[in-house]
Amino acid sequence: MKQILLSKILFTSIISLTTLFFSAKAEPVSEASGITGRVVDQSGGETLPYATVAVYNSDSTLVDGGITDETGRFTFTLPPGNYYMEVQFVAYNKEVVSNIELSTRREQLDLGTIALSSSATDLDEVTVTGERSEMVIGVDRKVFNVGADLSNSGNSAAEILDNIPTVAVDADGNVSLRGSGGVRMLIDGKPSGLVNAGNAEALRALQGNMIERVEVITNPSARYEAEGMVGIINIVLKKDQRKGVNGSFEGTVGLPQRYSAGANVNFRREKVNYFINYGVRYSEREGSGFSDQTFPQANPPFSTRIDNERNRSGWSQNLRGGMDFFLTPTATLTAAALVRFDDEENLGSVRYSDFAQDSNEPFRISERVDLETEMERNMEYSLNFEQKFSDHEAHTLNAFVQYMEDSETEESDLTETVLLGADADEQLFQQVYNKEQEENWLFQADYVHPFGEEGRLEAGLRSELRNIRNPYEVEELENGNWTALPEYTNNFSYDENVFAGYLQGADKFGPVSVQAGLRAEYSDITTFLEQGAVKNQRDYLHFFPTLHTTYHFSTYNAWQISYSRRINRPHFWSLNPFYGFSDSRNIRTGNPNLEPEFTDAYESGWVYSTDNSSIYAGIYYRHTSDVIERISYVDDNGITYSVPRNLAERHAYGAETNLSFSPLKWWDLSTNFNFYRMQTEGVFEYNEQRMDLSADTYSWDTRINSRMRWDNDLSFQTTFFYRGKQETTQGKRLPFYMLNATFSKEVLKGNGTLSLNVRDVLNSRKFRYELNQPDLISVNEHRWSGQEIRLTFVYRLNQKNLGRNGGNGGGRDEGGPGGEEGF
């Protein structure tokens, strides 16, 4: 009750103080003249979000400009005068609105509905000018239109994410944002098996041809689930609702062996829109690495050199389809289904060379070979109902239900052979069976009720019911018989039920936009380890306030302040007491006793956007309690275990800038720079030893993207990424850099694109880190994959090249799907 009361007081106080402070300064809206309107599709009447709107005075000088919001609306505050306006959007003809006259200071002119006609069937007569923005900066998010990035041709979702500013994907496929883990991954704003937590291969299997854009939300509002310590990454899949048949087809060949094909097709009738996405991929990916380990506290002390090689190969297929039923002009029912199949064979080898202290010759060498077959099936079914009420276009009700089933089976045959030593030629045979089955139900409803000119109230409910079953068995061949190893055999189950509700309000007071919300989430989590009948059940209720404020100096110049409270619940693999047996000397395990992390995040930034550039400069601070950190330690048998533990707390400070501009008409540049400091406090005790895990580190990363376009429809793009050294709680992560290059040529009169992508031009994509503890000193280097060369061809049916039309080098986003319209 005390927590509820404090949350209510905080929520009420923030709204009251912010409103009083800004409304005292704000000039009433009615004191300034301006124009407003809405952009729609001429044939179907659908709204067109992210359309470019530019306002000029009578001598053709640009006065103002911006991007339409999610409902297709735009608003500009202008002094009295005569103007004209140009409206553009991807694959549509430009519309010019002339003779706009504002005669008085208080005049508010509603231009009504501006309909754009599709130009998809008239490609021969269209002159392509401008460039769709790769990055659109919003109040609570950054939107990356991945189709505009040439280097994304033929890439997987993991590779696309690794090419987005402030996002990084490591050698294990783990995603981090602004240097920190704990990112919540969503598909179309919802959880999905395509990016299931703990399954790095899922991101690699999701083909980029299915992806429309990626939204990075660093400080989400109350309408989003509170999961995700450093924010949310939302992958939006492609779907089109224009009438007729349209789509795109893509094929890729590459070295090392990589073959893929995909199609995105839409067919729109009067009352029904059909959409389907399909992708198939075969790839072979080789990786390697080493680890030099020293054990100074062993008796006697010794060191080990571990060399590993792996080759992952196999097929992956994704099929997604559905229908939009336009029940009435204001009601839409969408049914969709998704199926994903993976069939892989993975061969890995680990060689151990053991050295006595101060010796250069090994006294023992052994090799462990793991032949693994992996099959995964993911199926999802969803039903979404949207009702737009006739009194106001922002007055909406959205209800959603989704069922997901995921099954993954891994079977391994392991052989360990002693190559040198007293027990030379001895062999050990083991086999591992691991099956993970998951079922997930999601129910969600969101209601938006507008009031006044720009205010709105939002409310929603959400329930997610999830259960996972994971039988795991390790057997060893003894005297011709397979015998289970009890210490590595168990049947683990995980049940998670989360029930949530939120209330959120927003309004605009002159140049000031204010939005505040409060979200409540009740979690009921139970784990059960069949071996020993160990049950661990916990439930907790928490409240998560959020606040977003924006001061609009003009339509394209704004200052933002935001706050949110977040949670990171330990996921299945973090709680599972055992997993991973390929490397018998380095074992990763989970911890059923982990507690959730909580983060209070603060952010302030300045946004400036024009028709050909955008700038964001901001600072942020995060305070996290019960930090989950993976700790490595050595047992009495010389086996290294990596186990997640709750530490004390962490403070993270940072400054980030994003800049996108065009120094020349044919040259686009964008860059990102992120500098941060992290202070971590904590200790770890084991075997009567106490390990100090405190760390204070400064680090930075940057990404520079250059794209040149010439009149012969040839483009050249380079992307350079650098991540600096970072001190960790047990050692340090070493610097990392990479360069990608892409050549692209428009063919078939603009209907096709041929691109050559060279990934990791400098052959530098190596992940290196060091551990320095009393019982373990380790130097490590791993490669996810080596250099890659890919040739991709894309053919568009009744579509323009989305990467070469309909926008500009930058812009400001007023929201996104489920986003904050106008804030």
Coordinates of C-alpha atoms in Angstrom, one line a residue, residues 404-759:
M404 CA 2.9 -18.9 -30.0
E405 CA 4.3 -22.4 -30.0
D406 CA 8.0 -23.1 -30.2
S407 CA 9.9 -26.4 -30.2
E408 CA 13.7 -26.8 -30.5
T409 CA 15.5 -30.2 -30.3
E410 CA 19.3 -30.5 -30.2
E411 CA 21.1 -33.9 -30.2
S412 CA 24.9 -34.1 -29.9
D413 CA 27.4 -36.9 -30.2
L414 CA 30.6 -35.9 -28.4
T415 CA 34.0 -37.7 -28.6
E416 CA 36.9 -36.6 -26.5
T417 CA 40.3 -38.1 -27.3
V418 CA 43.6 -37.8 -25.4
L419 CA 46.3 -37.0 -28.0
L420 CA 49.3 -36.6 -25.7
G421 CA 49.9 -37.6 -22.1
A422 CA 50.0 -40.6 -19.7
D423 CA 46.5 -41.6 -20.8
A424 CA 47.1 -41.1 -24.6
D425 CA 44.7 -42.6 -27.0
E426 CA 42.0 -42.9 -24.4
Q427 CA 38.6 -41.9 -25.7
L428 CA 35.4 -40.7 -24.0
F429 CA 32.0 -40.9 -25.7
Q430 CA 29.0 -38.9 -24.6
Q431 CA 25.7 -37.9 -26.1
V432 CA 23.4 -35.0 -25.2
Y433 CA 19.7 -34.6 -25.7
N434 CA 18.2 -31.2 -25.2
K435 CA 14.6 -30.2 -26.1
E436 CA 13.0 -26.9 -25.4
Q437 CA 9.2 -26.5 -25.8
E438 CA 7.4 -23.3 -25.2
E439 CA 3.8 -22.1 -25.3
N440 CA 2.8 -18.5 -25.0
W441 CA -0.6 -16.7 -24.9
L442 CA -0.8 -12.9 -25.2
F443 CA -3.9 -10.8 -24.7
Q444 CA -3.8 -7.0 -25.0
A445 CA -6.3 -4.2 -25.4
D446 CA -5.5 -0.4 -25.8
Y447 CA -8.0 2.4 -25.8
V448 CA -7.2 6.1 -26.8
H449 CA -9.7 8.9 -26.1
P450 CA -8.7 12.3 -27.4
F451 CA -9.9 15.5 -25.8
G452 CA -9.4 19.2 -26.7
E453 CA -7.3 20.1 -29.6
E454 CA -4.3 17.8 -28.9
G455 CA -4.9 16.0 -25.6
R456 CA -5.6 12.3 -25.1
L457 CA -6.1 9.7 -22.4
E458 CA -4.9 6.2 -22.9
A459 CA -5.6 3.0 -21.0
G460 CA -4.8 -0.6 -21.6
L461 CA -4.7 -4.1 -20.2
R462 CA -2.2 -6.9 -21.0
S463 CA -1.8 -10.6 -20.0
E464 CA 1.0 -12.9 -21.0
L465 CA 1.0 -16.6 -20.0
R466 CA 4.2 -18.5 -20.8
N467 CA 5.4 -22.0 -20.0
I468 CA 8.6 -23.8 -21.1
R469 CA 9.6 -27.4 -20.6
N470 CA 13.2 -28.4 -21.0
P471 CA 14.3 -32.1 -20.6
Y472 CA 18.1 -32.3 -20.7
E473 CA 20.0 -35.5 -20.6
V474 CA 23.7 -36.4 -20.8
E475 CA 24.8 -40.0 -21.3
E476 CA 28.3 -41.6 -21.2
L477 CA 29.4 -44.8 -22.8
E478 CA 30.7 -47.2 -20.1
N479 CA 31.5 -50.9 -20.9
G480 CA 29.3 -50.8 -24.0
N481 CA 26.3 -49.3 -22.3
W482 CA 25.0 -45.7 -22.2
T483 CA 24.6 -44.4 -18.7
A484 CA 23.0 -41.1 -17.7
L485 CA 25.2 -38.7 -15.8
P486 CA 23.0 -37.5 -12.9
E487 CA 24.8 -34.2 -12.3
Y488 CA 24.1 -33.1 -15.9
T489 CA 20.6 -34.6 -16.4
N490 CA 17.4 -32.9 -15.4
N491 CA 13.9 -31.9 -16.5
F492 CA 13.5 -28.1 -15.9
S493 CA 10.2 -26.2 -16.2
Y494 CA 9.5 -22.5 -16.2
D495 CA 6.1 -20.8 -15.9
E496 CA 5.7 -17.1 -16.2
N497 CA 2.4 -15.2 -15.9
V498 CA 2.5 -11.4 -16.2
F499 CA -0.7 -9.2 -15.8
A500 CA -0.5 -5.5 -16.5
G501 CA -2.5 -2.4 -16.8
Y502 CA -1.7 1.3 -17.5
L503 CA -3.2 4.7 -17.6
Q504 CA -1.6 7.6 -19.5
G505 CA -2.5 11.1 -20.3
A506 CA -1.0 13.7 -22.6
D507 CA -1.7 17.3 -23.7
K508 CA 0.0 20.3 -25.3
F509 CA 0.2 23.7 -23.6
G510 CA 1.4 26.2 -26.1
P511 CA 4.9 25.0 -27.2
V512 CA 5.0 22.4 -24.4
S513 CA 3.9 18.8 -24.8
V514 CA 3.5 16.8 -21.6
Q515 CA 2.8 13.0 -21.3
A516 CA 2.7 11.1 -18.0
G517 CA 1.7 7.5 -17.3
L518 CA 1.6 4.8 -14.6
R519 CA 1.9 1.1 -15.3
A520 CA 1.3 -1.7 -12.9
E521 CA 2.6 -5.2 -13.5
Y522 CA 2.0 -8.3 -11.4
S523 CA 4.5 -11.2 -12.0
D524 CA 4.0 -14.8 -11.0
I525 CA 7.0 -17.0 -11.9
T526 CA 7.6 -20.6 -10.9
T527 CA 10.6 -22.9 -11.8
F528 CA 10.7 -26.6 -11.0
L529 CA 13.7 -28.9 -11.2
E530 CA 12.4 -32.5 -11.4
Q531 CA 15.8 -33.9 -10.2
G532 CA 15.5 -33.3 -6.5
A533 CA 12.0 -31.9 -6.8
V534 CA 13.3 -28.3 -6.3
K535 CA 10.5 -25.7 -6.7
N536 CA 11.1 -22.0 -6.7
Q537 CA 8.0 -19.8 -6.8
R538 CA 7.9 -16.0 -6.5
D539 CA 5.4 -13.3 -7.2
Y540 CA 5.6 -9.5 -7.0
L541 CA 3.6 -6.4 -7.9
H542 CA 5.5 -3.3 -9.1
F543 CA 4.6 0.1 -10.4
F544 CA 6.3 1.9 -13.2
P545 CA 5.8 5.7 -13.7
T546 CA 6.9 7.4 -16.9
L547 CA 7.1 11.1 -17.9
H548 CA 7.9 12.7 -21.3
T549 CA 8.0 16.4 -21.9
T550 CA 8.9 18.3 -25.1
Y551 CA 9.4 22.0 -25.6
H552 CA 8.8 22.9 -29.3
F553 CA 10.9 25.8 -30.3
S554 CA 9.4 25.2 -33.8
T555 CA 8.1 22.3 -35.8
Y556 CA 11.6 21.0 -36.5
N557 CA 13.4 22.2 -33.3
A558 CA 12.6 20.7 -29.9
W559 CA 14.0 19.8 -26.5
Q560 CA 13.0 16.7 -24.7
I561 CA 13.1 15.3 -21.1
S562 CA 11.9 11.9 -20.2
Y563 CA 11.9 9.4 -17.3
S564 CA 10.9 5.8 -16.9
R565 CA 11.2 2.9 -14.5
R566 CA 12.1 -0.5 -16.0
I567 CA 12.4 -4.2 -14.9
N568 CA 14.5 -7.1 -16.1
R569 CA 13.0 -10.4 -15.0
P570 CA 15.5 -13.3 -15.2
H571 CA 14.6 -15.3 -18.3
F572 CA 14.5 -19.1 -18.8
W573 CA 18.1 -19.7 -19.6
S574 CA 19.3 -17.5 -16.8
L575 CA 17.3 -19.5 -14.3
N576 CA 18.0 -23.0 -15.7
P577 CA 20.6 -24.5 -13.4
F578 CA 22.5 -26.2 -16.2
Y579 CA 23.0 -25.8 -19.9
G580 CA 25.9 -26.1 -22.4
F581 CA 28.2 -29.2 -22.5
S582 CA 30.2 -28.7 -25.7
D583 CA 33.2 -27.4 -23.8
S584 CA 33.7 -29.7 -20.8
R585 CA 36.1 -27.3 -19.0
N586 CA 34.1 -24.1 -19.5
I587 CA 30.4 -24.6 -18.5
R588 CA 27.7 -21.9 -18.6
T589 CA 24.9 -22.5 -16.1
G590 CA 21.9 -20.6 -14.8
N591 CA 20.8 -19.6 -11.3
P592 CA 17.2 -20.4 -10.1
N593 CA 17.6 -17.9 -7.3
L594 CA 18.1 -14.8 -9.4
E595 CA 16.0 -11.7 -8.5
P596 CA 14.8 -9.2 -11.1
E597 CA 16.8 -6.0 -11.9
F598 CA 15.1 -2.6 -11.6
T599 CA 16.3 0.6 -13.5
D600 CA 15.4 4.2 -13.2
A601 CA 16.2 5.9 -16.5
Y602 CA 16.5 9.6 -17.2
E603 CA 17.2 11.2 -20.5
S604 CA 17.3 14.7 -22.0
G605 CA 18.0 15.7 -25.6
W606 CA 17.7 18.3 -28.3
V607 CA 16.3 17.5 -31.7
Y608 CA 16.7 19.6 -34.8
S609 CA 15.4 18.5 -38.2
T610 CA 15.1 20.1 -41.6
D611 CA 14.3 18.8 -45.0
N612 CA 17.9 17.6 -45.6
S613 CA 19.4 17.0 -42.1
S614 CA 18.7 15.9 -38.6
I615 CA 20.6 16.3 -35.3
Y616 CA 20.1 14.8 -31.9
A617 CA 22.2 15.6 -28.9
G618 CA 21.4 14.2 -25.5
I619 CA 22.5 12.9 -22.1
Y620 CA 21.2 10.0 -20.1
Y621 CA 21.5 8.4 -16.7
R622 CA 20.5 5.0 -15.4
H623 CA 20.5 3.6 -11.9
T624 CA 20.1 -0.2 -11.6
S625 CA 19.6 -2.2 -8.5
D626 CA 20.2 -6.0 -8.1
V627 CA 22.4 -5.9 -11.2
I628 CA 22.6 -9.4 -12.9
E629 CA 26.2 -10.1 -13.9
R630 CA 27.6 -13.3 -15.3
I631 CA 30.5 -14.4 -13.0
S632 CA 33.3 -16.8 -13.9
Y633 CA 35.0 -18.9 -11.2
V634 CA 37.1 -22.1 -11.0
D635 CA 36.1 -25.2 -8.9
D636 CA 38.5 -27.6 -7.2
N637 CA 38.7 -29.8 -10.4
G638 CA 39.9 -26.9 -12.6
I639 CA 36.5 -26.5 -14.3
T640 CA 35.5 -22.9 -15.1
Y641 CA 31.8 -22.1 -14.4
S642 CA 30.0 -19.0 -15.7
V643 CA 27.0 -18.3 -13.5
P644 CA 24.7 -15.2 -13.3
R645 CA 24.5 -13.5 -9.9
N646 CA 22.8 -10.4 -8.5
L647 CA 25.3 -7.7 -7.6
A648 CA 24.6 -4.5 -5.6
E649 CA 24.0 -1.7 -8.0
R650 CA 25.2 0.1 -11.2
H651 CA 25.3 3.8 -12.3
A652 CA 25.5 4.5 -16.0
Y653 CA 26.0 8.0 -17.4
G654 CA 26.3 8.9 -21.0
A655 CA 26.1 11.4 -23.8
E656 CA 24.9 10.6 -27.3
T657 CA 24.8 12.5 -30.6
N658 CA 23.2 11.5 -34.0
L659 CA 23.9 13.6 -37.1
S660 CA 22.5 13.0 -40.6
F661 CA 23.1 15.5 -43.4
S662 CA 23.9 15.9 -47.1
P663 CA 27.1 17.9 -47.7
L664 CA 26.5 17.5 -51.5
K665 CA 23.4 16.7 -53.5
W666 CA 24.9 13.2 -54.3
W667 CA 26.5 12.5 -50.9
D668 CA 24.7 11.6 -47.7
L669 CA 26.5 11.3 -44.4
S670 CA 25.3 10.1 -41.0
T671 CA 27.2 9.5 -37.8
N672 CA 26.6 8.5 -34.2
F673 CA 28.8 9.0 -31.2
N674 CA 28.1 7.5 -27.7
F675 CA 30.3 8.1 -24.7
Y676 CA 29.4 6.5 -21.4
R677 CA 30.6 5.7 -17.9
M678 CA 29.5 2.7 -15.8
Q679 CA 30.1 2.2 -12.1
T680 CA 29.3 -1.2 -10.7
E681 CA 29.4 -2.3 -7.0
G682 CA 29.3 -5.9 -5.7
V683 CA 31.0 -8.9 -4.3
F684 CA 30.9 -12.7 -5.0
E685 CA 31.8 -15.3 -2.3
Y686 CA 32.6 -18.9 -3.0
N687 CA 34.8 -21.6 -1.4
E688 CA 35.5 -19.2 1.5
Q689 CA 36.9 -16.7 -1.0
R690 CA 35.6 -13.2 -1.5
M691 CA 35.8 -11.7 -5.0
D692 CA 35.5 -7.9 -5.4
L693 CA 33.4 -7.2 -8.5
S694 CA 33.4 -3.4 -8.3
A695 CA 34.3 -1.6 -11.6
D696 CA 34.4 1.9 -12.9
T697 CA 34.8 2.2 -16.6
Y698 CA 34.7 4.9 -19.4
S699 CA 34.1 3.8 -22.9
W700 CA 32.8 5.1 -26.3
D701 CA 31.6 3.9 -29.6
T702 CA 30.9 5.5 -33.0
R703 CA 29.5 4.7 -36.3
I704 CA 30.0 6.6 -39.6
N705 CA 27.9 5.9 -42.7
S706 CA 28.7 7.4 -46.1
R707 CA 26.6 7.0 -49.2
M708 CA 27.2 8.4 -52.6
R709 CA 24.8 8.3 -55.6
W710 CA 25.4 9.2 -59.2
D711 CA 23.1 10.0 -62.1
N712 CA 23.8 6.6 -63.7
D713 CA 21.9 5.0 -60.8
L714 CA 25.1 3.7 -59.2
S715 CA 25.5 4.0 -55.5
F716 CA 28.4 3.3 -53.1
Q717 CA 28.1 3.0 -49.4
T718 CA 30.6 2.4 -46.6
T719 CA 29.9 1.9 -42.9
F720 CA 32.6 2.0 -40.2
F721 CA 32.0 1.0 -36.6
Y722 CA 34.4 1.3 -33.6
R723 CA 33.8 0.3 -30.0
G724 CA 36.3 1.3 -27.4
K725 CA 37.8 -0.7 -24.5
Q726 CA 35.6 -1.3 -21.5
E727 CA 36.6 -2.4 -18.0
T728 CA 34.3 -5.1 -16.7
T729 CA 33.7 -6.5 -13.2
Q730 CA 36.3 -9.3 -13.8
G731 CA 38.5 -7.9 -16.5
K732 CA 38.1 -5.9 -19.7
R733 CA 36.6 -6.0 -23.1
L734 CA 39.1 -4.9 -25.8
P735 CA 38.5 -2.5 -28.7
F736 CA 36.6 -3.7 -31.8
Y737 CA 36.2 -2.2 -35.2
M738 CA 34.7 -3.2 -38.6
L739 CA 34.2 -1.8 -42.1
N740 CA 31.5 -2.8 -44.6
A741 CA 31.2 -1.7 -48.2
T742 CA 28.4 -2.0 -50.8
F743 CA 28.0 -1.2 -54.5
S744 CA 24.5 -0.9 -55.9
K745 CA 23.1 -0.4 -59.4
E746 CA 19.5 0.3 -60.4
V747 CA 18.5 -2.0 -63.4
L748 CA 15.4 -2.8 -65.4
K749 CA 14.2 0.8 -65.6
G750 CA 14.2 1.2 -61.8
N751 CA 12.3 -2.1 -61.2
G752 CA 15.4 -3.9 -59.9
T753 CA 18.4 -3.3 -57.8
L754 CA 21.7 -5.3 -58.0
S755 CA 24.1 -4.9 -55.1
L756 CA 27.5 -6.3 -54.1
N757 CA 28.1 -6.3 -50.3
V758 CA 31.5 -6.9 -48.8
R759 CA 31.2 -7.4 -45.0

